[in-house]
GROMACS .gro file of C-alpha atoms in nm:
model
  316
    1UNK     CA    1  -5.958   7.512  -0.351
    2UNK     CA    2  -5.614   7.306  -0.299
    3UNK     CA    3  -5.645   6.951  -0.283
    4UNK     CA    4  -5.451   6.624  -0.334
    5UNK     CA    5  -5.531   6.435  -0.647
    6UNK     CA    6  -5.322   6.150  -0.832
    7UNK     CA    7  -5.382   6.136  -1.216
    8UNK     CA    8  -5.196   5.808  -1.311
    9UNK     CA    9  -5.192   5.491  -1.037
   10UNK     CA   10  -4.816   5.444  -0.881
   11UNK     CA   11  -4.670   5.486  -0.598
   12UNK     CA   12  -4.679   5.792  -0.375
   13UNK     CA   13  -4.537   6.026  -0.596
   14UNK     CA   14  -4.800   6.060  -0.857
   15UNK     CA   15  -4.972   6.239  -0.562
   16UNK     CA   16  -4.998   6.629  -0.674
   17UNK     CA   17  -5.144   6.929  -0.504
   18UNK     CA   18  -5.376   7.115  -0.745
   19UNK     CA   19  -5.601   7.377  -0.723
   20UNK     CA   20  -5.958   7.246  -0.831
   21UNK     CA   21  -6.341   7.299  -0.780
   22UNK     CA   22  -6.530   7.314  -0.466
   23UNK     CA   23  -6.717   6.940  -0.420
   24UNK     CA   24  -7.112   7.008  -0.428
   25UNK     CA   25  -7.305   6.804  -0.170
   26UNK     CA   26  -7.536   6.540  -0.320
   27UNK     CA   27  -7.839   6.383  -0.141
   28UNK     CA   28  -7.738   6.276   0.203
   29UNK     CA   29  -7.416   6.429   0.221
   30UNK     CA   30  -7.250   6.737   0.360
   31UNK     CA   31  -6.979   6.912   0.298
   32UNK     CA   32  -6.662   7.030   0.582
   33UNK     CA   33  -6.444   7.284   0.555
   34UNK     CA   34  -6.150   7.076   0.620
   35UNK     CA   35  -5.945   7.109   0.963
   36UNK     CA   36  -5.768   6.759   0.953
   37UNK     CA   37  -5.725   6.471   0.714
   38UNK     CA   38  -5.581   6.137   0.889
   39UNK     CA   39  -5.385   5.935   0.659
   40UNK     CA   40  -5.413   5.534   0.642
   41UNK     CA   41  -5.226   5.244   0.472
   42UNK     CA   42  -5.482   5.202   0.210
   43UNK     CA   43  -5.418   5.543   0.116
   44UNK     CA   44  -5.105   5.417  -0.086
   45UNK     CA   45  -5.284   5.126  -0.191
   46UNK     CA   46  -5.564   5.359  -0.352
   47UNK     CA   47  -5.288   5.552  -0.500
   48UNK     CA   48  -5.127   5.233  -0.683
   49UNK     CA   49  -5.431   5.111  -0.841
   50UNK     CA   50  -5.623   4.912  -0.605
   51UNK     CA   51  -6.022   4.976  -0.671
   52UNK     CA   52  -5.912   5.059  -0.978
   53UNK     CA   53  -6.124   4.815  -1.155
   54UNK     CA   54  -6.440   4.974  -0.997
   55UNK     CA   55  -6.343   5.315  -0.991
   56UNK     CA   56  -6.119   5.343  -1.282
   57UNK     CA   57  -6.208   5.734  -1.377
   58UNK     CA   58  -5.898   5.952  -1.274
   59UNK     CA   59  -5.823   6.183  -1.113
   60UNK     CA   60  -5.873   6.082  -0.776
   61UNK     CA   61  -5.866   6.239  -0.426
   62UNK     CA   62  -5.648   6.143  -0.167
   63UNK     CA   63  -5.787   6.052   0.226
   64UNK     CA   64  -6.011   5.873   0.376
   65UNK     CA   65  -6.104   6.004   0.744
   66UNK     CA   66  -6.130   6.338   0.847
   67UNK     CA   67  -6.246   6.635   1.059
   68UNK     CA   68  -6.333   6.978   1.012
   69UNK     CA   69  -6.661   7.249   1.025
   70UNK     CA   70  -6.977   7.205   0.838
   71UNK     CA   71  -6.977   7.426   0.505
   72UNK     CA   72  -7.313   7.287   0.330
   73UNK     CA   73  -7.544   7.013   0.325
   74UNK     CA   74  -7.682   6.855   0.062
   75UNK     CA   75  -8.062   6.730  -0.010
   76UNK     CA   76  -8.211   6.572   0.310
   77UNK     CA   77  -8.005   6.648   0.589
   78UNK     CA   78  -8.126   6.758   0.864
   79UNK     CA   79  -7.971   6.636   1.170
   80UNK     CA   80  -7.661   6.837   1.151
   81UNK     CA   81  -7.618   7.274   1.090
   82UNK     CA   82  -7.366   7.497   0.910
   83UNK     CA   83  -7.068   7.563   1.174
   84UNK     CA   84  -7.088   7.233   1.325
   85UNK     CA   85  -6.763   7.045   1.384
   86UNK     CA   86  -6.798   6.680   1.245
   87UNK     CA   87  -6.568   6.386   1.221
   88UNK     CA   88  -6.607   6.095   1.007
   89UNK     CA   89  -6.525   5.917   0.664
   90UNK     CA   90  -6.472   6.168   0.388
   91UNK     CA   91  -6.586   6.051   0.025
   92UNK     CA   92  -6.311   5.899  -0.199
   93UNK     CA   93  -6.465   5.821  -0.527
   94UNK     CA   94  -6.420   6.159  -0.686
   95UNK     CA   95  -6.165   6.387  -0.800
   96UNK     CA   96  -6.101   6.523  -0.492
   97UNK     CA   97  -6.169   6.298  -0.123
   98UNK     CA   98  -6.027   6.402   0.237
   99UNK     CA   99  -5.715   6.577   0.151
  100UNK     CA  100  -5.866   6.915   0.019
  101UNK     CA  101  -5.997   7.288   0.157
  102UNK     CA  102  -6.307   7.145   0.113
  103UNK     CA  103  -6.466   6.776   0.129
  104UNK     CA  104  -6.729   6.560   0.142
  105UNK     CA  105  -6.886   6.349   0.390
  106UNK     CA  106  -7.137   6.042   0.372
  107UNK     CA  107  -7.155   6.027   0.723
  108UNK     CA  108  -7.008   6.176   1.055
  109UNK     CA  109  -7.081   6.253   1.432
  110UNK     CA  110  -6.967   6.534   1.605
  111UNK     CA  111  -6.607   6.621   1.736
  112UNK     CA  112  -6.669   6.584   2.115
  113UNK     CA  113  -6.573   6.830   2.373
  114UNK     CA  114  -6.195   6.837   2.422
  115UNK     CA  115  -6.075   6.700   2.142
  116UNK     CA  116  -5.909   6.808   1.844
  117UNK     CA  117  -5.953   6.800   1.490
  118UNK     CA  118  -5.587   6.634   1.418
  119UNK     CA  119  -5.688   6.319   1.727
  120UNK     CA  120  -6.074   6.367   1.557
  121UNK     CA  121  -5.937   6.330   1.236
  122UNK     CA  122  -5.749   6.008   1.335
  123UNK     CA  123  -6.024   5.793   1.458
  124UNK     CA  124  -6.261   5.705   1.186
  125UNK     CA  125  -6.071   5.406   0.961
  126UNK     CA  126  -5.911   5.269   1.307
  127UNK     CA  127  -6.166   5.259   1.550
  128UNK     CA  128  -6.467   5.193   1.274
  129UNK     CA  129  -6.233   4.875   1.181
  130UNK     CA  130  -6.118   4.715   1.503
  131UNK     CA  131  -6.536   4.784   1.663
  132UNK     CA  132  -6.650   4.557   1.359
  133UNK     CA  133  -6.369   4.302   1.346
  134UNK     CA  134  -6.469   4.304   1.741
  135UNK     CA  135  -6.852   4.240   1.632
  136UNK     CA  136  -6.778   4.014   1.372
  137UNK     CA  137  -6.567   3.792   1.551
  138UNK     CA  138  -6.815   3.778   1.808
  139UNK     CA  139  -6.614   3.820   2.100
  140UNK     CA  140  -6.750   3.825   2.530
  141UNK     CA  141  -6.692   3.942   2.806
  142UNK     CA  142  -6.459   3.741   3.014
  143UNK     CA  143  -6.328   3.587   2.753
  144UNK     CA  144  -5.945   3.634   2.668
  145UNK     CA  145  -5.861   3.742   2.312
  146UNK     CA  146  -5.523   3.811   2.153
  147UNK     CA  147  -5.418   4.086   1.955
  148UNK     CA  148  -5.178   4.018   1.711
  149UNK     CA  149  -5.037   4.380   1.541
  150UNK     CA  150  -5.178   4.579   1.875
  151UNK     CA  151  -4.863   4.776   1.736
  152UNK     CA  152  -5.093   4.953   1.476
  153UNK     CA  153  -5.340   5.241   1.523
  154UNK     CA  154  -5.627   4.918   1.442
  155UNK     CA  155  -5.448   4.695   1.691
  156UNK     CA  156  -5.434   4.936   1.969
  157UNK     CA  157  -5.809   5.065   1.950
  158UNK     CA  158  -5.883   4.688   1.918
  159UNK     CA  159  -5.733   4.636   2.245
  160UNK     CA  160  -5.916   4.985   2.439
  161UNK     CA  161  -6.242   4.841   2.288
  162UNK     CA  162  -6.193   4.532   2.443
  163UNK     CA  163  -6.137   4.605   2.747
  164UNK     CA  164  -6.407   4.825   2.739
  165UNK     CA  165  -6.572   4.572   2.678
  166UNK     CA  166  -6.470   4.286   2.957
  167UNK     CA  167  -6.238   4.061   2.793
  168UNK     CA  168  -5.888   4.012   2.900
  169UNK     CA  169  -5.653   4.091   2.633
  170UNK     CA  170  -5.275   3.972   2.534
  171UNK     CA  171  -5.101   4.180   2.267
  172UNK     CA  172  -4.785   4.126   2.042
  173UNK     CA  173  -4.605   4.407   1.994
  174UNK     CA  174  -4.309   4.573   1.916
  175UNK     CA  175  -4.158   4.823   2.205
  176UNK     CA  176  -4.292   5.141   2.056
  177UNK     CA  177  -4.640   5.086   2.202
  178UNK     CA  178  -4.571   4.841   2.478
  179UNK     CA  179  -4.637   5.067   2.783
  180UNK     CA  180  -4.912   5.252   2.628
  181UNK     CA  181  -5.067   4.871   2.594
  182UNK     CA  182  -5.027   4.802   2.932
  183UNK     CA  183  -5.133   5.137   3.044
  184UNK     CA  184  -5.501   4.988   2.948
  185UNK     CA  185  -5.461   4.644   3.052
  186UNK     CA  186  -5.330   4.390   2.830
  187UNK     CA  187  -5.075   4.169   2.821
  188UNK     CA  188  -4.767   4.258   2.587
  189UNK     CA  189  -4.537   3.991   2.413
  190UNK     CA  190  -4.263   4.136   2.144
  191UNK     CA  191  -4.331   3.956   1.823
  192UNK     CA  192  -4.061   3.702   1.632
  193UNK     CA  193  -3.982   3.336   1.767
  194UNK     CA  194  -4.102   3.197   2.041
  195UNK     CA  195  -4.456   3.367   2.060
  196UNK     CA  196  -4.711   3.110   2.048
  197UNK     CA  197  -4.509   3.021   2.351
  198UNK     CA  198  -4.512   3.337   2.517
  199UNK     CA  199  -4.858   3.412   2.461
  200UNK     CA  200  -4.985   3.050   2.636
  201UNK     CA  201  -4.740   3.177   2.914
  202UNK     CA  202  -4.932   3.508   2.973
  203UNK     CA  203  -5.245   3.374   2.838
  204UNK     CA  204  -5.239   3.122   3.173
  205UNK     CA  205  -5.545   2.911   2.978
  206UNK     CA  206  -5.736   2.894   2.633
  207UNK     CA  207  -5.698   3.186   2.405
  208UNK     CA  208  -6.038   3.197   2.311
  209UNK     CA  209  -6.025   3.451   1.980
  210UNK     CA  210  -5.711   3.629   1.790
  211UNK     CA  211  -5.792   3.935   1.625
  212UNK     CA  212  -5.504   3.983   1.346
  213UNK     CA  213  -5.460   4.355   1.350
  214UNK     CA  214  -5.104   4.360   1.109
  215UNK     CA  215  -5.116   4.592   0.804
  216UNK     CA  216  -5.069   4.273   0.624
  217UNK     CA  217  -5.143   3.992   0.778
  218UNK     CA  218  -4.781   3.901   0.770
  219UNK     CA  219  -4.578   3.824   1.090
  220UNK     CA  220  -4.376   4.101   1.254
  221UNK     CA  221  -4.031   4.140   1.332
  222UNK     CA  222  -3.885   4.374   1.589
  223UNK     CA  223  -3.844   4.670   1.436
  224UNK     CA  224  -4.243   4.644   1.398
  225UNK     CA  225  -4.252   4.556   1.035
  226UNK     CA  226  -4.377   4.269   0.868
  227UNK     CA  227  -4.148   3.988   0.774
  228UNK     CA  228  -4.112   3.827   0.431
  229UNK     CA  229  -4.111   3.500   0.629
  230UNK     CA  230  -4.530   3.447   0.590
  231UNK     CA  231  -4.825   3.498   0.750
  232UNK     CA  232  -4.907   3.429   1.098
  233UNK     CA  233  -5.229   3.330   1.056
  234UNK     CA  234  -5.185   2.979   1.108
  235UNK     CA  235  -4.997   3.027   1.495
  236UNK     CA  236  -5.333   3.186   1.531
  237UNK     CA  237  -5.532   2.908   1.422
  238UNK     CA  238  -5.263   2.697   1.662
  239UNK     CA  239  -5.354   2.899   1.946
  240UNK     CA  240  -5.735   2.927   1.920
  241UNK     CA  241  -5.739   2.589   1.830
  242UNK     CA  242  -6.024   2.682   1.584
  243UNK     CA  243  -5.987   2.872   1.250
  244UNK     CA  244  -6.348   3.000   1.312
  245UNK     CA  245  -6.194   3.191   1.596
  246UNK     CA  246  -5.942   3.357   1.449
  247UNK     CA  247  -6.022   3.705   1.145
  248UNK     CA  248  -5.787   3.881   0.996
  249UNK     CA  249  -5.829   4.252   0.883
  250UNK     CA  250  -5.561   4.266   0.584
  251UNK     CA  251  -5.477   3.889   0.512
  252UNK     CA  252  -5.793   3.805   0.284
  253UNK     CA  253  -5.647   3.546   0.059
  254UNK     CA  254  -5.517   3.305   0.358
  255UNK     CA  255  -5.807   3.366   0.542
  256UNK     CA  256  -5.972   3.204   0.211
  257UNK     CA  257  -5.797   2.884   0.224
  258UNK     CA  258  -5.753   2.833   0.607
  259UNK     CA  259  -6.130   2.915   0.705
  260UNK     CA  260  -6.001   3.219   0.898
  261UNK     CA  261  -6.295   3.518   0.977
  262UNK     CA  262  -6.282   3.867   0.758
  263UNK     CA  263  -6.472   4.185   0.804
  264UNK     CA  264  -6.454   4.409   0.505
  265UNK     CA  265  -6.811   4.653   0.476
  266UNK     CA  266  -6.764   4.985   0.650
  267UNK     CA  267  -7.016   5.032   0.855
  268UNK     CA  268  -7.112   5.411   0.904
  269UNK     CA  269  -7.369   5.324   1.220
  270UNK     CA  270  -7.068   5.310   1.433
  271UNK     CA  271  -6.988   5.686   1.419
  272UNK     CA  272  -7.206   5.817   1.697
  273UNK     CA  273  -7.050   5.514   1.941
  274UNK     CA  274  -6.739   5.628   1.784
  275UNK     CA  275  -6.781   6.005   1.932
  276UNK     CA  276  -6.944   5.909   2.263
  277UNK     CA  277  -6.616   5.654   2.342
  278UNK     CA  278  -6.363   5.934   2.255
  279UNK     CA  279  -6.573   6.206   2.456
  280UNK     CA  280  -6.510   5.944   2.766
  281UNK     CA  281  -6.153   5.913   2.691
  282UNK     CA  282  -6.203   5.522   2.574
  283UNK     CA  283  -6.122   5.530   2.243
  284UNK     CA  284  -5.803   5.761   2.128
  285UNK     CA  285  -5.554   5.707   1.837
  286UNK     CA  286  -5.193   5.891   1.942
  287UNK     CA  287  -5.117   6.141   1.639
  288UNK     CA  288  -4.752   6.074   1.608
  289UNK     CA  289  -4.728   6.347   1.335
  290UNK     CA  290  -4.899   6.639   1.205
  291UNK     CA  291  -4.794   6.764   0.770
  292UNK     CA  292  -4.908   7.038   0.549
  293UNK     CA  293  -5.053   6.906   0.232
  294UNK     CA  294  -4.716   7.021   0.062
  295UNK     CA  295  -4.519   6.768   0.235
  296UNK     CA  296  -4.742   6.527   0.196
  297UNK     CA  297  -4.450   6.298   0.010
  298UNK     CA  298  -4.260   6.328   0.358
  299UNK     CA  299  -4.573   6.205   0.550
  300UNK     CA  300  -4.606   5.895   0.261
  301UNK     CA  301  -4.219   5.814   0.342
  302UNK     CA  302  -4.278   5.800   0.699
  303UNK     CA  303  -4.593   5.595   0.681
  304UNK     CA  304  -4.495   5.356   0.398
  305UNK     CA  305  -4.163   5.227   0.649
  306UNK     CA  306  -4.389   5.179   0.941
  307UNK     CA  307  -4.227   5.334   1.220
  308UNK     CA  308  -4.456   5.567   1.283
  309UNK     CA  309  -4.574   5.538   1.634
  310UNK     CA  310  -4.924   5.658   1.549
  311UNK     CA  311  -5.136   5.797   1.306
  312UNK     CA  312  -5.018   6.031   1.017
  313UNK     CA  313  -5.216   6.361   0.975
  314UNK     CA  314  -5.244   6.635   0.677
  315UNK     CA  315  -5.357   6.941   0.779
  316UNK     CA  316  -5.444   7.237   0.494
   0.00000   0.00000   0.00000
């Protein structure tokens, strides 16, 4: 089969398509025939080395969400059948992960009715993220929480949860998103000077939780990427009033010294909630692009200046 695969750590072009073996399914696993394979920051990230102290054997596989048809199922499973279409997290700690003719899955739910396997395909890493940071930072309904980054395919699903959920949401933004933001109810503010001040203005009381959505926990200029200025963390600490209030999905090492909240383990129990939310038209992640696995270089220029508008997928 053709799949992605980087044999040296760099940047995105040590990414090569090669022809390689099928994947076997293991215990617990299945494998897809792939349809779509949604591309994420950390894709780049993987790519340049990081994890590369715990999975240093190359070469590696490239993609980490995907959807596509049930080809075979390994030892044990039994709650899923050949033909099937399945979204989910594909497995990255081989020689080939979610960018290949063929990959494998630790855990999925199925595509539901109406949607495709490019806006299937985009869900997984986005809406898995912003439902735990959601959990974790132990947000209620009624309260009012602020979404910094609700710019980014995390941000945005943050904010649909949300509201499916009860709370009141404000959102920094850039103008990219801005409409679709207020198309489900929250309050946009651009980012840059001036915000804390703009948010208490449309906040009209106690922000009572900030969810920092930003790719890395940086603040965010205009043009909707992040600023060498520093973090925004602590104008969310300012506006909270509590650093317990406030988690960050990117920004791990401030979060360390100002007492901010992280979420880090992937939790695969989400999946079915995942499918039932999309199936009701809750949670979707706009596809602002679709690339054959040949052009994946153009997809990794694209993504890496973060204008993107949406979620980046390779198709085979």
């Amino acid at each position: 089969m053709r799949a992605l695969q980087f044999h040296r750590f760099g940047s995105p072009d040590v990414i090569v398509l090669a022809e390689v073996a099928r994947p076997e399914p293991g215990p617990g696993r299945i494998r897809i025939s792939v349809q779509a394979c949604g591309l994420t920051p950390a894709d780049w990230h993987l790519a340049d080395g990081l994890l590369a102290d715990v999975l240093p054997v190359l070469p590696r596989g490239l993609g980490l969400e995907v959807a596509g048809t049930v080809d075979a199922l390994g030892p044990g499973v039994h709650d899923v059948r050949i033909g099937d279409r399945v979204f989910g997290p594909a497995c990255f700690d081989g020689p080939t992960a979610g960018a290949a003719e063929y990959t494998l899955m630790p855990a999925w739910a199925p595509v539901p009715e109406g949607v495709t396997a490019e806006q299937a395909a985009a869900l997984p890493v986005a809406a898995e993220t912003a439902w735990r940071a959601l959990d974790d930072l132990g947000v209620r309904p009624g309260e009012l929480l602020l979404v910094h980054g609700a710019g980014t395919t995390v941000g945005e699903t943050a904010v649909r949860l949300a509201r499916h959920r009860g709370l009141r949401v404000v959102a920094t933004a850039g103008p990219t998103r801005t409409a679709a933001l207020e198309q489900v109810g929250a309050r946009v503010t651009p980012y840059g000077e001036g915000m804390v001040a703009r948010v208490r203005q449309l906040a009209r009381g106690p922000v009572d939780r900030a969810l920092d959505a930003t790719p890395t926990g940086g603040r965010i200029d205009r043009a909707d990427r992040p600023s060498p200025a520093g973090g925004s963390l602590p104008a969310l600490i300012e506006l909270t009033g509590v650093a317990d209030r406030v988690l960050t999905v990117s920004d791990f090492a401030a979060a360390s010294e100002l007492g901010v909240r992280t979420s880090t383990a992937m939790r695969y129990d989400l999946m079915d909630g995942i499918a039932r939310l999309a199936g009701e038209g809750v949670l979707a992640v706009p596809v602002a692009g679709t690339y054959t696995f040949d052009r994946v270089q153009d997809a990794a220029s694209l993504s890496l200046s973060r204008r993107t508008g949406g979620k980046l997928v390779l198709v085979p």
